[in-house]
PDB file of C-alpha atoms in Angstrom:
ATOM      1  CA  MET A  21      74.078  31.349  17.468  1.00  0.00           C
ATOM      2  CA  ARG A  22      74.824  28.019  15.482  1.00  0.00           C
ATOM      3  CA  ALA A  23      76.813  28.613  12.112  1.00  0.00           C
ATOM      4  CA  ILE A  24      76.170  25.943   9.385  1.00  0.00           C
ATOM      5  CA  ASP A  25      77.819  25.766   6.106  1.00  0.00           C
ATOM      6  CA  PRO A  26      75.158  24.750   3.495  1.00  0.00           C
ATOM      7  CA  ASN A  27      77.890  23.023   1.503  1.00  0.00           C
ATOM      8  CA  GLU A  28      78.374  20.539   4.172  1.00  0.00           C
ATOM      9  CA  LEU A  29      74.706  19.621   4.154  1.00  0.00           C
ATOM     10  CA  THR A  30      72.519  17.116   2.081  1.00  0.00           C
ATOM     11  CA  GLU A  31      69.992  18.535  -0.168  1.00  0.00           C
ATOM     12  CA  ARG A  32      67.344  17.210   2.207  1.00  0.00           C
ATOM     13  CA  ASP A  33      68.789  18.952   5.115  1.00  0.00           C
ATOM     14  CA  ASN A  34      69.039  22.230   3.275  1.00  0.00           C
ATOM     15  CA  TYR A  35      65.432  21.910   2.300  1.00  0.00           C
ATOM     16  CA  LYS A  36      64.504  21.281   5.856  1.00  0.00           C
ATOM     17  CA  PHE A  37      66.299  24.373   7.132  1.00  0.00           C
ATOM     18  CA  LEU A  38      64.941  26.594   4.362  1.00  0.00           C
ATOM     19  CA  ILE A  39      61.153  25.553   4.688  1.00  0.00           C
ATOM     20  CA  GLY A  40      61.520  25.690   8.491  1.00  0.00           C
ATOM     21  CA  SER A  41      63.023  29.274   8.406  1.00  0.00           C
ATOM     22  CA  ILE A  42      61.325  30.964   5.773  1.00  0.00           C
ATOM     23  CA  ILE A  43      57.745  30.900   7.067  1.00  0.00           C
ATOM     24  CA  PRO A  44      54.880  31.523   6.619  1.00  0.00           C
ATOM     25  CA  ARG A  45      55.003  30.816   2.698  1.00  0.00           C
ATOM     26  CA  PRO A  46      51.937  31.610   0.438  1.00  0.00           C
ATOM     27  CA  ILE A  47      50.610  28.578  -1.547  1.00  0.00           C
ATOM     28  CA  ALA A  48      49.971  28.610  -5.392  1.00  0.00           C
ATOM     29  CA  LEU A  49      47.633  25.873  -6.596  1.00  0.00           C
ATOM     30  CA  ILE A  50      48.658  25.966 -10.181  1.00  0.00           C
ATOM     31  CA  THR A  51      46.683  24.354 -13.131  1.00  0.00           C
ATOM     32  CA  SER A  52      48.584  23.660 -16.256  1.00  0.00           C
ATOM     33  CA  MET A  53      47.483  21.467 -19.410  1.00  0.00           C
ATOM     34  CA  SER A  54      49.640  18.724 -21.271  1.00  0.00           C
ATOM     35  CA  GLU A  55      49.733  18.387 -24.773  1.00  0.00           C
ATOM     36  CA  ASP A  56      47.049  15.742 -24.678  1.00  0.00           C
ATOM     37  CA  GLY A  57      44.580  18.359 -23.101  1.00  0.00           C
ATOM     38  CA  VAL A  58      44.874  16.592 -19.555  1.00  0.00           C
ATOM     39  CA  VAL A  59      44.615  19.313 -16.777  1.00  0.00           C
ATOM     40  CA  ASN A  60      47.121  18.920 -14.012  1.00  0.00           C
ATOM     41  CA  ALA A  61      46.856  20.713 -10.449  1.00  0.00           C
ATOM     42  CA  ALA A  62      49.445  21.039  -7.988  1.00  0.00           C
ATOM     43  CA  PRO A  63      50.370  23.015  -4.928  1.00  0.00           C
ATOM     44  CA  PHE A  64      53.696  24.975  -4.695  1.00  0.00           C
ATOM     45  CA  SER A  65      54.868  27.001  -1.789  1.00  0.00           C
ATOM     46  CA  PHE A  66      58.030  28.381  -3.251  1.00  0.00           C
ATOM     47  CA  PHE A  67      56.034  31.277  -4.732  1.00  0.00           C
ATOM     48  CA  ASN A  68      55.672  34.929  -4.698  1.00  0.00           C
ATOM     49  CA  ILE A  69      55.288  38.274  -6.646  1.00  0.00           C
ATOM     50  CA  VAL A  70      58.123  39.294  -9.055  1.00  0.00           C
ATOM     51  CA  SER A  71      56.789  42.735 -10.145  1.00  0.00           C
ATOM     52  CA  SER A  72      53.612  44.973 -10.561  1.00  0.00           C
ATOM     53  CA  ASN A  73      54.767  46.708 -13.639  1.00  0.00           C
ATOM     54  CA  PRO A  74      53.971  44.585 -15.516  1.00  0.00           C
ATOM     55  CA  PRO A  75      52.250  42.331 -13.119  1.00  0.00           C
ATOM     56  CA  MET A  76      54.477  39.107 -12.843  1.00  0.00           C
ATOM     57  CA  ILE A  77      54.665  36.104 -10.253  1.00  0.00           C
ATOM     58  CA  SER A  78      57.174  33.525  -9.635  1.00  0.00           C
ATOM     59  CA  VAL A  79      57.023  29.894  -8.731  1.00  0.00           C
ATOM     60  CA  SER A  80      60.018  27.510  -8.203  1.00  0.00           C
ATOM     61  CA  ILE A  81      59.215  23.857  -9.163  1.00  0.00           C
ATOM     62  CA  GLN A  82      61.568  21.477  -7.490  1.00  0.00           C
ATOM     63  CA  ARG A  83      62.652  18.530  -9.526  1.00  0.00           C
ATOM     64  CA  LYS A  84      62.934  14.958  -8.176  1.00  0.00           C
ATOM     65  CA  GLN A  85      66.326  13.340  -8.791  1.00  0.00           C
ATOM     66  CA  GLY A  86      66.606  15.941 -11.806  1.00  0.00           C
ATOM     67  CA  LYS A  87      63.328  15.005 -13.235  1.00  0.00           C
ATOM     68  CA  MET A  88      61.036  17.880 -14.259  1.00  0.00           C
ATOM     69  CA  LYS A  89      57.530  17.782 -12.794  1.00  0.00           C
ATOM     70  CA  ASP A  90      54.364  17.567 -14.833  1.00  0.00           C
ATOM     71  CA  THR A  91      53.455  21.347 -14.103  1.00  0.00           C
ATOM     72  CA  ALA A  92      56.774  22.614 -15.369  1.00  0.00           C
ATOM     73  CA  ARG A  93      56.920  20.505 -18.468  1.00  0.00           C
ATOM     74  CA  ASN A  94      53.455  21.754 -19.279  1.00  0.00           C
ATOM     75  CA  ILE A  95      53.999  25.325 -18.667  1.00  0.00           C
ATOM     76  CA  LYS A  96      57.105  25.213 -20.833  1.00  0.00           C
ATOM     77  CA  GLY A  97      55.132  23.389 -23.501  1.00  0.00           C
ATOM     78  CA  ASN A  98      52.028  25.686 -23.950  1.00  0.00           C
ATOM     79  CA  GLN A  99      53.465  28.767 -22.098  1.00  0.00           C
ATOM     80  CA  GLN A 100      50.110  29.020 -20.020  1.00  0.00           C
ATOM     81  CA  PHE A 101      49.123  28.446 -16.425  1.00  0.00           C
ATOM     82  CA  VAL A 102      46.466  29.547 -13.784  1.00  0.00           C
ATOM     83  CA  VAL A 103      47.507  30.403 -10.149  1.00  0.00           C
ATOM     84  CA  HIS A 104      45.052  30.072  -7.420  1.00  0.00           C
ATOM     85  CA  ILE A 105      45.297  31.319  -3.754  1.00  0.00           C
ATOM     86  CA  VAL A 106      44.655  28.502  -1.335  1.00  0.00           C
ATOM     87  CA  ASP A 107      42.245  29.286   1.457  1.00  0.00           C
ATOM     88  CA  THR A 108      40.594  27.562   4.397  1.00  0.00           C
ATOM     89  CA  ASN A 109      37.764  26.262   2.315  1.00  0.00           C
ATOM     90  CA  ASN A 110      39.854  24.427  -0.313  1.00  0.00           C
ATOM     91  CA  VAL A 111      43.122  23.444   1.562  1.00  0.00           C
ATOM     92  CA  GLU A 112      41.840  19.815   2.057  1.00  0.00           C
ATOM     93  CA  LYS A 113      41.105  19.227  -1.622  1.00  0.00           C
ATOM     94  CA  VAL A 114      44.434  21.138  -2.654  1.00  0.00           C
ATOM     95  CA  ASN A 115      46.340  18.879  -0.299  1.00  0.00           C
ATOM     96  CA  GLY A 116      45.082  15.893  -2.186  1.00  0.00           C
ATOM     97  CA  THR A 117      46.392  17.239  -5.519  1.00  0.00           C
ATOM     98  CA  ALA A 118      49.937  16.702  -4.288  1.00  0.00           C
ATOM     99  CA  ALA A 119      49.503  13.086  -4.839  1.00  0.00           C
ATOM    100  CA  ASN A 120      52.032  11.509  -7.420  1.00  0.00           C
ATOM    101  CA  LEU A 121      49.890  10.612 -10.399  1.00  0.00           C
ATOM    102  CA  ALA A 122      50.712   9.660 -13.792  1.00  0.00           C
ATOM    103  CA  PRO A 123      50.929  12.341 -16.381  1.00  0.00           C
ATOM    104  CA  GLU A 124      47.672  11.302 -18.137  1.00  0.00           C
ATOM    105  CA  GLU A 125      45.847  11.366 -14.766  1.00  0.00           C
ATOM    106  CA  SER A 126      43.953  14.447 -13.565  1.00  0.00           C
ATOM    107  CA  GLU A 127      44.410  15.599  -9.880  1.00  0.00           C
ATOM    108  CA  VAL A 128      41.378  17.891 -10.545  1.00  0.00           C
ATOM    109  CA  GLU A 129      39.137  14.905 -11.108  1.00  0.00           C
ATOM    110  CA  LYS A 130      40.691  12.869  -8.237  1.00  0.00           C
ATOM    111  CA  VAL A 131      39.860  15.292  -5.539  1.00  0.00           C
ATOM    112  CA  GLY A 132      36.664  16.744  -6.631  1.00  0.00           C
ATOM    113  CA  LEU A 133      37.321  20.255  -7.750  1.00  0.00           C
ATOM    114  CA  THR A 134      35.697  21.940 -10.502  1.00  0.00           C
ATOM    115  CA  LEU A 135      37.243  23.274 -13.801  1.00  0.00           C
ATOM    116  CA  VAL A 136      36.071  26.749 -15.162  1.00  0.00           C
ATOM    117  CA  ASP A 137      37.187  28.425 -18.429  1.00  0.00           C
ATOM    118  CA  SER A 138      39.734  31.144 -18.387  1.00  0.00           C
ATOM    119  CA  THR A 139      39.177  34.443 -20.126  1.00  0.00           C
ATOM    120  CA  THR A 140      42.671  34.989 -21.904  1.00  0.00           C
ATOM    121  CA  ILE A 141      44.240  31.488 -21.996  1.00  0.00           C
ATOM    122  CA  ARG A 142      43.180  27.868 -22.625  1.00  0.00           C
ATOM    123  CA  VAL A 143      44.278  26.306 -19.428  1.00  0.00           C
ATOM    124  CA  PRO A 144      41.199  26.494 -17.153  1.00  0.00           C
ATOM    125  CA  GLY A 145      40.901  27.446 -13.554  1.00  0.00           C
ATOM    126  CA  ILE A 146      39.539  26.125 -10.536  1.00  0.00           C
ATOM    127  CA  LYS A 147      36.217  27.324  -9.583  1.00  0.00           C
ATOM    128  CA  GLU A 148      36.421  26.885  -5.853  1.00  0.00           C
ATOM    129  CA  ALA A 149      39.323  29.311  -5.450  1.00  0.00           C
ATOM    130  CA  LYS A 150      38.330  32.717  -4.388  1.00  0.00           C
ATOM    131  CA  VAL A 151      41.461  34.149  -6.348  1.00  0.00           C
ATOM    132  CA  ARG A 152      42.568  32.894  -9.538  1.00  0.00           C
ATOM    133  CA  ILE A 153      45.260  34.619 -11.822  1.00  0.00           C
ATOM    134  CA  GLU A 154      45.698  33.703 -15.540  1.00  0.00           C
ATOM    135  CA  CYS A 155      49.232  33.727 -16.620  1.00  0.00           C
ATOM    136  CA  GLU A 156      51.402  33.251 -19.681  1.00  0.00           C
ATOM    137  CA  LEU A 157      55.107  32.257 -19.339  1.00  0.00           C
ATOM    138  CA  GLU A 158      57.633  35.046 -19.307  1.00  0.00           C
ATOM    139  CA  THR A 159      60.714  33.269 -18.560  1.00  0.00           C
ATOM    140  CA  ALA A 160      61.598  29.577 -17.490  1.00  0.00           C
ATOM    141  CA  LEU A 161      65.052  29.019 -15.774  1.00  0.00           C
ATOM    142  CA  GLU A 162      66.673  25.832 -15.065  1.00  0.00           C
ATOM    143  CA  LEU A 163      68.577  26.240 -11.685  1.00  0.00           C
ATOM    144  CA  GLY A 164      70.809  24.362  -9.318  1.00  0.00           C
ATOM    145  CA  GLY A 165      71.916  20.831  -9.295  1.00  0.00           C
ATOM    146  CA  ASP A 166      75.074  19.052 -10.231  1.00  0.00           C
ATOM    147  CA  GLY A 167      76.126  19.123 -13.811  1.00  0.00           C
ATOM    148  CA  GLU A 168      73.335  18.399 -16.232  1.00  0.00           C
ATOM    149  CA  SER A 169      70.789  17.305 -13.443  1.00  0.00           C
ATOM    150  CA  LYS A 170      69.089  20.518 -12.600  1.00  0.00           C
ATOM    151  CA  GLY A 171      67.514  21.246  -9.111  1.00  0.00           C
ATOM    152  CA  CYS A 172      64.509  23.120  -9.995  1.00  0.00           C
ATOM    153  CA  ASP A 173      62.585  25.099 -12.849  1.00  0.00           C
ATOM    154  CA  LEU A 174      61.989  28.723 -11.922  1.00  0.00           C
ATOM    155  CA  ILE A 175      58.834  29.841 -13.693  1.00  0.00           C
ATOM    156  CA  ILE A 176      57.949  33.467 -14.074  1.00  0.00           C
ATOM    157  CA  GLY A 177      54.516  34.190 -15.410  1.00  0.00           C
ATOM    158  CA  LYS A 178      53.081  37.497 -16.784  1.00  0.00           C
ATOM    159  CA  VAL A 179      49.657  38.162 -15.430  1.00  0.00           C
ATOM    160  CA  THR A 180      46.872  38.276 -18.196  1.00  0.00           C
ATOM    161  CA  HIS A 181      43.719  38.170 -16.131  1.00  0.00           C
ATOM    162  CA  TYR A 182      42.464  38.245 -12.586  1.00  0.00           C
ATOM    163  CA  HIS A 183      39.423  36.655 -11.192  1.00  0.00           C
ATOM    164  CA  ILE A 184      38.252  37.760  -7.738  1.00  0.00           C
ATOM    165  CA  GLU A 185      35.232  36.593  -5.679  1.00  0.00           C
ATOM    166  CA  GLU A 186      32.876  39.693  -5.125  1.00  0.00           C
ATOM    167  CA  SER A 187      32.438  38.996  -1.376  1.00  0.00           C
ATOM    168  CA  ILE A 188      36.088  39.743  -0.902  1.00  0.00           C
ATOM    169  CA  TYR A 189      36.627  42.669  -3.452  1.00  0.00           C
ATOM    170  CA  GLU A 190      35.884  46.286  -2.589  1.00  0.00           C
ATOM    171  CA  ASP A 191      37.298  49.484  -4.403  1.00  0.00           C
ATOM    172  CA  GLY A 192      40.181  47.727  -5.883  1.00  0.00           C
ATOM    173  CA  ARG A 193      41.301  45.968  -2.698  1.00  0.00           C
ATOM    174  CA  ILE A 194      40.891  42.345  -1.474  1.00  0.00           C
ATOM    175  CA  ASP A 195      39.785  41.733   2.223  1.00  0.00           C
ATOM    176  CA  PRO A 196      42.382  39.515   3.536  1.00  0.00           C
ATOM    177  CA  ILE A 197      40.210  38.102   6.444  1.00  0.00           C
ATOM    178  CA  GLY A 198      37.605  37.215   3.809  1.00  0.00           C
ATOM    179  CA  LEU A 199      40.265  35.703   1.500  1.00  0.00           C
ATOM    180  CA  ALA A 200      41.301  33.436   4.619  1.00  0.00           C
ATOM    181  CA  ALA A 201      44.476  32.330   2.699  1.00  0.00           C
ATOM    182  CA  ILE A 202      46.351  29.357   4.183  1.00  0.00           C
ATOM    183  CA  SER A 203      50.193  29.642   4.297  1.00  0.00           C
ATOM    184  CA  ARG A 204      52.762  26.815   4.413  1.00  0.00           C
ATOM    185  CA  LEU A 205      55.015  25.938   7.337  1.00  0.00           C
ATOM    186  CA  ALA A 206      57.316  22.931   7.467  1.00  0.00           C
ATOM    187  CA  GLY A 207      56.447  19.424   7.405  1.00  0.00           C
ATOM    188  CA  ASN A 208      52.577  18.691   7.285  1.00  0.00           C
ATOM    189  CA  ASP A 209      51.894  22.042   8.945  1.00  0.00           C
ATOM    190  CA  TYR A 210      49.844  25.008   7.531  1.00  0.00           C
ATOM    191  CA  ALA A 211      48.835  28.220   9.230  1.00  0.00           C
ATOM    192  CA  LYS A 212      45.914  30.462   9.090  1.00  0.00           C
ATOM    193  CA  ILE A 213      45.961  34.471   8.895  1.00  0.00           C
ATOM    194  CA  GLY A 214      46.516  35.423  12.640  1.00  0.00           C
ATOM    195  CA  LYS A 215      46.147  38.609  14.459  1.00  0.00           C
ATOM    196  CA  GLN A 216      46.750  41.683  12.210  1.00  0.00           C
ATOM    197  CA  PHE A 217      48.508  44.867  13.031  1.00  0.00           C
ATOM    198  CA  THR A 218      49.579  48.046  11.596  1.00  0.00           C
ATOM    199  CA  ILE A 219      53.018  49.863  11.416  1.00  0.00           C
ATOM    200  CA  GLU A 220      53.379  52.919   9.241  1.00  0.00           C
ATOM    201  CA  ARG A 221      56.239  53.069   6.963  1.00  0.00           C
ATOM    202  CA  PRO A 222      58.573  56.053   7.427  1.00  0.00           C
ATOM    203  CA  LEU A 223      58.421  58.906   4.858  1.00  0.00           C
TER     204      LEU A 223
END
């Protein structure tokens, strides 16, 4: 087995090893709002559950040459955001939201997604998502990097409301096949949910 010291690698090489090894990764399409009311949308695969009591989720937003991305800046500014689960029906448009636009431009308008009002926060969600989760900022941490140039913004949000499409909801559970969530691999590659199997956990 090859042994590699991450301290001897470039940031890009470390990135490639991580996204190639830690797969599949769920994708969060996040909407946030600027001070001027512009709704930003962007996908992030450094994303997961933090806690169920209270319900909290995390997303790590990587910086580019130490510069904070619009999503992180917006969330820190108004303390609100919406997480959407990316699925087979919307993945093409979601991929389009990854384009580098100016802060005053909306990715939602560019790719033709539809905004819908949230219930507990001012930031709207995306109608085309089968699951959307309204969040308020719990904690934001600046991590990594060298000296004052940080590498990422770790955002932890507390869930304030769920919206789940009726067709995939039954008795408090979500149908994974109906959700048809897409996961992120490396490069330009994605994956669908494949064959499922069950293993009972030990008592």
